[in-house]
Short mmCIF file of C-alpha atoms in Angstrom, two decimals:
data_model
loop_
_atom_site.label_atom_id
_atom_site.label_comp_id
_atom_site.label_asym_id
_atom_site.label_seq_id
_atom_site.Cartn_x
_atom_site.Cartn_y
_atom_site.Cartn_z
CA MET A 8 26.15 119.87 63.71
CA SER A 9 26.20 123.78 64.80
CA THR A 10 27.78 126.59 62.91
CA PRO A 11 31.58 126.41 63.15
CA GLU A 12 33.26 129.31 65.39
CA ARG A 13 34.55 132.13 63.34
CA LEU A 14 35.34 135.83 64.02
CA ASP A 15 31.91 137.54 63.34
CA PRO A 16 32.60 140.73 61.35
CA TYR A 17 29.24 142.06 62.31
CA LEU A 18 29.42 142.15 65.82
CA GLY A 19 29.02 145.50 67.31
CA LYS A 20 28.10 146.89 63.82
CA ALA A 21 24.70 148.76 63.66
CA ILE A 22 22.32 148.72 60.46
CA THR A 23 20.35 151.60 59.91
CA ALA A 24 17.44 151.74 57.83
CA PHE A 25 14.45 153.97 56.69
CA GLU A 26 16.74 157.14 57.54
CA GLY A 27 17.21 156.10 61.20
CA GLY A 28 13.63 155.12 61.70
CA ILE A 29 14.99 151.56 62.33
CA ILE A 30 18.19 150.70 64.10
CA THR A 31 19.38 147.15 64.37
CA ARG A 32 22.50 146.81 66.49
CA ILE A 33 24.19 143.12 66.26
CA ILE A 34 25.12 141.76 69.78
CA ASP A 35 26.09 138.66 71.29
CA HIS A 36 22.74 137.24 72.86
CA PRO A 37 22.66 137.83 76.55
CA TYR A 38 21.87 134.31 77.77
CA ASP A 39 22.16 131.69 74.83
CA SER A 40 25.18 131.79 72.94
CA SER A 41 23.74 128.91 70.49
CA ARG A 42 21.47 131.70 68.44
CA VAL A 43 22.84 132.17 64.98
CA PHE A 44 22.34 135.91 65.16
CA ALA A 45 21.22 138.35 67.99
CA TYR A 46 19.95 142.02 67.37
CA GLU A 47 18.85 144.78 69.49
CA VAL A 48 16.18 146.48 67.24
CA THR A 49 14.77 150.07 67.82
CA PHE A 50 11.80 151.20 66.09
CA HIS A 51 11.42 155.12 66.45
CA LEU A 52 7.70 155.00 65.78
CA ARG A 53 7.16 158.92 65.52
CA HIS A 54 10.06 158.95 62.86
CA PRO A 55 8.46 160.25 59.43
CA ARG A 56 9.64 157.12 57.52
CA ILE A 57 8.01 155.10 59.86
CA ALA A 58 4.96 156.97 60.67
CA ALA A 59 4.39 157.18 56.82
CA VAL A 60 4.11 153.03 56.47
CA ALA A 61 2.78 152.44 60.19
CA ALA A 62 -0.57 151.45 58.72
CA GLN A 63 0.72 149.13 56.15
CA LYS A 64 1.27 145.66 57.75
CA PRO A 65 4.31 143.78 56.36
CA PRO A 66 3.85 140.58 54.41
CA LEU A 67 2.68 137.38 56.11
CA HIS A 68 5.51 134.98 55.94
CA PHE A 69 7.36 131.84 57.70
CA HIS A 70 10.68 130.34 58.26
CA PRO A 71 10.91 126.59 57.68
CA TYR A 72 14.21 125.86 59.16
CA GLN A 73 14.35 128.16 62.07
CA GLU A 74 12.78 129.10 65.31
CA GLU A 75 12.85 132.74 65.74
CA TYR A 76 12.71 134.65 69.19
CA ILE A 77 11.34 138.12 70.13
CA GLU A 78 11.56 139.97 73.57
CA VAL A 79 10.40 143.41 74.06
CA LEU A 80 12.75 145.37 76.05
CA GLU A 81 10.73 148.75 76.01
CA GLY A 82 7.49 149.96 74.49
CA ARG A 83 5.07 147.86 72.67
CA LEU A 84 5.47 145.46 69.51
CA ALA A 85 2.56 143.87 67.53
CA VAL A 86 3.18 140.41 66.44
CA GLU A 87 0.60 138.49 64.45
CA VAL A 88 0.88 134.51 64.44
CA GLU A 89 -1.58 132.73 62.40
CA GLY A 90 -4.01 135.63 62.32
CA VAL A 91 -4.10 136.25 66.03
CA GLU A 92 -2.34 139.63 66.84
CA HIS A 93 -0.21 139.74 70.35
CA VAL A 94 0.73 143.00 71.43
CA LEU A 95 4.17 142.30 73.55
CA SER A 96 5.62 144.19 76.32
CA PRO A 97 8.76 143.80 78.42
CA ARG A 98 6.19 142.02 81.01
CA ASP A 99 5.86 139.35 78.42
CA GLY A 100 9.45 137.78 78.11
CA GLU A 101 10.64 135.71 75.35
CA PHE A 102 8.09 135.20 72.56
CA ASN A 103 8.84 132.09 70.44
CA LEU A 104 7.79 131.69 66.72
CA ARG A 105 7.77 128.12 65.79
CA PRO A 106 9.26 126.98 62.22
CA TRP A 107 6.35 126.86 59.61
CA CYS A 108 4.20 129.47 61.55
CA ASN A 109 2.75 132.16 59.51
CA HIS A 110 3.62 135.61 61.35
CA ARG A 111 4.56 139.16 60.77
CA LEU A 112 5.63 141.91 63.32
CA TYR A 113 4.84 145.57 63.36
CA SER A 114 4.41 148.72 65.50
CA PRO A 115 1.28 149.04 67.54
CA VAL A 116 1.17 152.49 66.76
CA THR A 117 -0.49 153.34 63.29
CA ASP A 118 -1.38 157.23 63.70
CA ILE A 119 1.24 159.70 64.25
CA GLY A 120 -1.09 161.77 66.53
CA GLU A 121 -2.64 158.85 68.26
CA VAL A 122 -2.09 159.05 71.97
CA VAL A 123 -1.12 155.95 73.67
CA LYS A 124 -3.51 155.12 76.22
CA GLY A 125 -3.98 152.19 78.92
CA TYR A 126 -0.24 151.55 79.56
CA ASP A 127 0.50 151.67 83.22
CA ASP A 128 4.37 151.78 82.78
CA GLY A 129 4.48 155.04 81.51
CA TRP A 130 5.15 154.14 77.71
CA ASP A 131 4.59 157.01 75.53
CA GLY A 132 4.52 155.64 72.42
CA GLU A 133 7.79 157.17 71.00
CA LYS A 134 9.92 154.05 70.40
CA THR A 135 9.90 150.22 70.76
CA VAL A 136 13.19 148.42 71.52
CA PHE A 137 13.36 144.50 71.21
CA LEU A 138 15.71 141.71 70.91
CA LEU A 139 15.25 139.59 67.67
CA SER A 140 17.26 136.31 67.60
CA GLY A 141 17.28 133.11 65.77
CA GLN A 142 18.06 129.50 66.06
CA ASP A 143 21.02 127.94 64.32
CA THR A 144 20.64 125.52 61.57
CA ASP A 145 22.68 123.63 59.20
CA GLU A 146 21.00 125.27 56.14
CA MET A 147 22.92 127.49 54.27
CA PHE A 148 19.84 129.66 52.85
CA ARG A 149 18.53 130.83 56.56
CA LEU A 150 17.96 133.74 58.66
CA ASP A 151 21.12 135.64 59.53
CA THR A 152 22.94 138.99 59.02
CA VAL A 153 23.78 138.76 55.48
CA PHE A 154 19.88 138.39 54.87
CA PHE A 155 18.99 141.09 57.28
CA GLU A 156 21.38 143.78 56.04
CA ASN A 157 20.64 143.10 52.49
CA TRP A 158 16.81 143.24 52.97
CA TYR A 159 16.82 146.04 54.90
CA ALA A 160 18.96 147.94 52.06
CA TYR A 161 16.43 146.63 49.37
CA GLN A 162 13.34 148.30 51.61
CA ASP A 163 15.44 151.60 51.98
CA LEU A 164 15.43 151.48 48.02
CA VAL A 165 11.56 151.11 48.05
CA VAL A 166 10.61 153.20 51.02
CA VAL A 167 12.91 156.11 51.00
CA LYS A 168 14.00 156.34 47.25
CA GLY A 169 10.41 155.31 45.51
CA GLU A 170 11.76 152.37 43.64
CA LYS A 171 8.78 150.14 42.52
CA ILE A 172 8.83 146.58 44.38
CA ASP A 173 10.02 143.68 42.35
CA LEU A 174 8.08 140.56 43.74
CA LEU A 175 10.92 138.49 42.23
CA GLN A 176 13.59 140.04 44.02
CA VAL A 177 11.67 140.02 47.09
CA MET A 178 11.34 136.40 46.56
CA SER A 179 14.98 135.82 45.77
CA MET A 180 16.14 137.53 48.74
CA PHE A 181 13.66 135.80 51.04
CA ASP A 182 14.40 132.10 49.54
CA ALA A 183 18.04 133.11 50.36
CA GLY A 184 16.92 134.03 54.10
CA GLY A 185 15.46 130.77 54.79
CA SER A 186 11.60 132.88 54.53
CA TYR A 187 8.68 132.32 52.28
CA LEU A 188 5.77 134.33 51.55
CA SER A 189 2.61 132.96 53.34
CA LEU A 190 -0.22 131.81 51.06
CA PRO A 191 -4.09 131.90 52.43
CA THR A 192 -4.37 128.73 54.54
CA TRP A 193 -7.52 127.70 52.66
CA ILE A 194 -5.01 126.55 50.02
CA PRO A 195 -4.35 122.86 50.67
CA PHE A 196 -0.89 122.44 51.91
CA SER A 197 -0.28 126.20 51.64
CA ARG A 198 3.05 126.31 53.52
CA THR A 199 4.45 123.31 51.23
CA VAL A 200 3.00 125.11 48.27
CA ALA A 201 4.48 128.71 49.35
CA ARG A 202 7.90 127.06 49.94
CA GLY A 203 7.93 125.43 46.34
CA LEU A 204 6.95 128.73 44.88
CA GLY A 205 9.68 130.37 46.78
CA ILE A 206 12.26 128.19 45.61
CA VAL A 207 10.97 127.89 42.05
CA LEU A 208 10.32 131.52 41.18
CA GLY A 209 12.91 132.94 43.91
CA ARG A 210 15.63 130.78 43.13
CA TRP A 211 15.35 129.08 39.75
CA VAL A 212 13.38 131.36 37.68
CA GLY A 213 14.83 134.35 39.43
CA GLY A 214 18.77 133.05 39.24
CA LEU A 215 17.99 132.56 35.35
CA LEU A 216 16.48 135.92 34.99
CA GLY A 217 19.63 137.66 36.67
CA TYR A 218 18.11 138.24 40.19
CA GLN A 219 20.55 137.93 42.95
CA PRO A 220 19.87 137.37 46.71
CA PHE A 221 22.96 139.44 47.83
CA PHE A 222 24.85 142.44 46.73
CA LYS A 223 28.59 143.40 47.58
CA ARG A 224 27.73 146.92 48.43
CA TRP A 225 25.29 145.95 50.70
CA THR A 226 27.06 143.10 52.43
CA THR A 227 29.77 143.28 55.10
CA ASP A 228 30.64 139.62 55.12
CA TRP A 229 30.70 139.13 51.03
CA ASP A 230 32.72 135.94 51.55
CA LEU A 231 29.70 134.16 53.51
CA ALA A 232 27.61 135.48 50.91
CA CYS A 233 29.29 134.16 48.17
CA ARG A 234 29.47 130.71 49.84
CA LYS A 235 25.90 130.60 50.14
CA MET A 236 25.36 131.63 46.30
CA GLU A 237 27.60 128.86 45.36
CA THR A 238 25.62 126.06 46.76
CA THR A 239 23.44 126.57 43.99
CA ILE A 240 23.94 126.50 40.19
CA PHE A 241 21.19 129.46 39.86
CA HIS A 242 23.13 131.85 41.82
CA ARG A 243 26.80 130.79 41.24
CA ARG A 244 27.33 133.20 38.64
CA PHE A 245 26.89 135.99 41.30
CA SER A 246 29.55 134.86 43.34
CA ASP A 247 32.45 137.22 42.30
CA ARG A 248 34.86 137.87 45.11
CA LYS A 249 36.55 140.29 43.29
CA HIS A 250 34.06 142.40 41.66
CA ALA A 251 30.42 143.07 42.74
CA GLY A 252 28.82 141.00 39.95
CA GLU A 253 25.65 142.85 40.06
CA ARG A 254 23.21 143.18 37.20
CA LYS A 255 22.55 146.70 36.37
CA VAL A 256 19.21 146.17 35.48
CA LEU A 257 18.19 145.74 39.18
CA LEU A 258 17.47 147.65 42.07
CA GLY A 259 16.76 151.21 40.29
CA HIS A 260 17.66 149.73 37.00
CA ALA A 261 20.38 151.91 36.51
CA SER A 262 23.14 151.04 39.19
#
């Protein structure tokens, strides 16, 4: 059963992160209306905030419930899947990330002074534009725009405002976004163990300690975020449709 039709409060909205270094525009998917989300994402690769973290790869992770799709429209995007790096261009078409595969995506430009060579399409390394979309699922804790706008906002606190990253907060948000941090593949049943840790630490322990996955000040569709949190006793107390209900010790430790 697919997600019921409802007016999308996000359609046409742009989410700006890293002081304009990343701009995510929420769109209708150009050829598959069944996708639960579709974004046109622009990485401004020479932006100071992006250049400052360009050499740092994001954490490997996986999504058990959804297939994710990437299609580069302009420039290049590096996608690592199970330890193998793929540098995608517009010629590659849509690239599928299967459920449970360990992956991460990042800019192939790691040095702001680097001269982009070897490309015959005139790409100058200034920006990358790509479509990011995802398969629908019955799971309430899944990749969607509620997750992404909260995750981008939290990353802004860390990268732009210098807050110390909190692993339990990351695991809480990832679990609510149907995402789990990868463990080394030599660990037996590593994906099953990683998902279990994400639920136990991110949802159960984190919820008991006051970590919530979504925040009213960051969320456009707060009603949907509340409905998600109401599906588990560990987050139900954060579902406050009248007030923000956010723990003050989180995110800067002085809201």
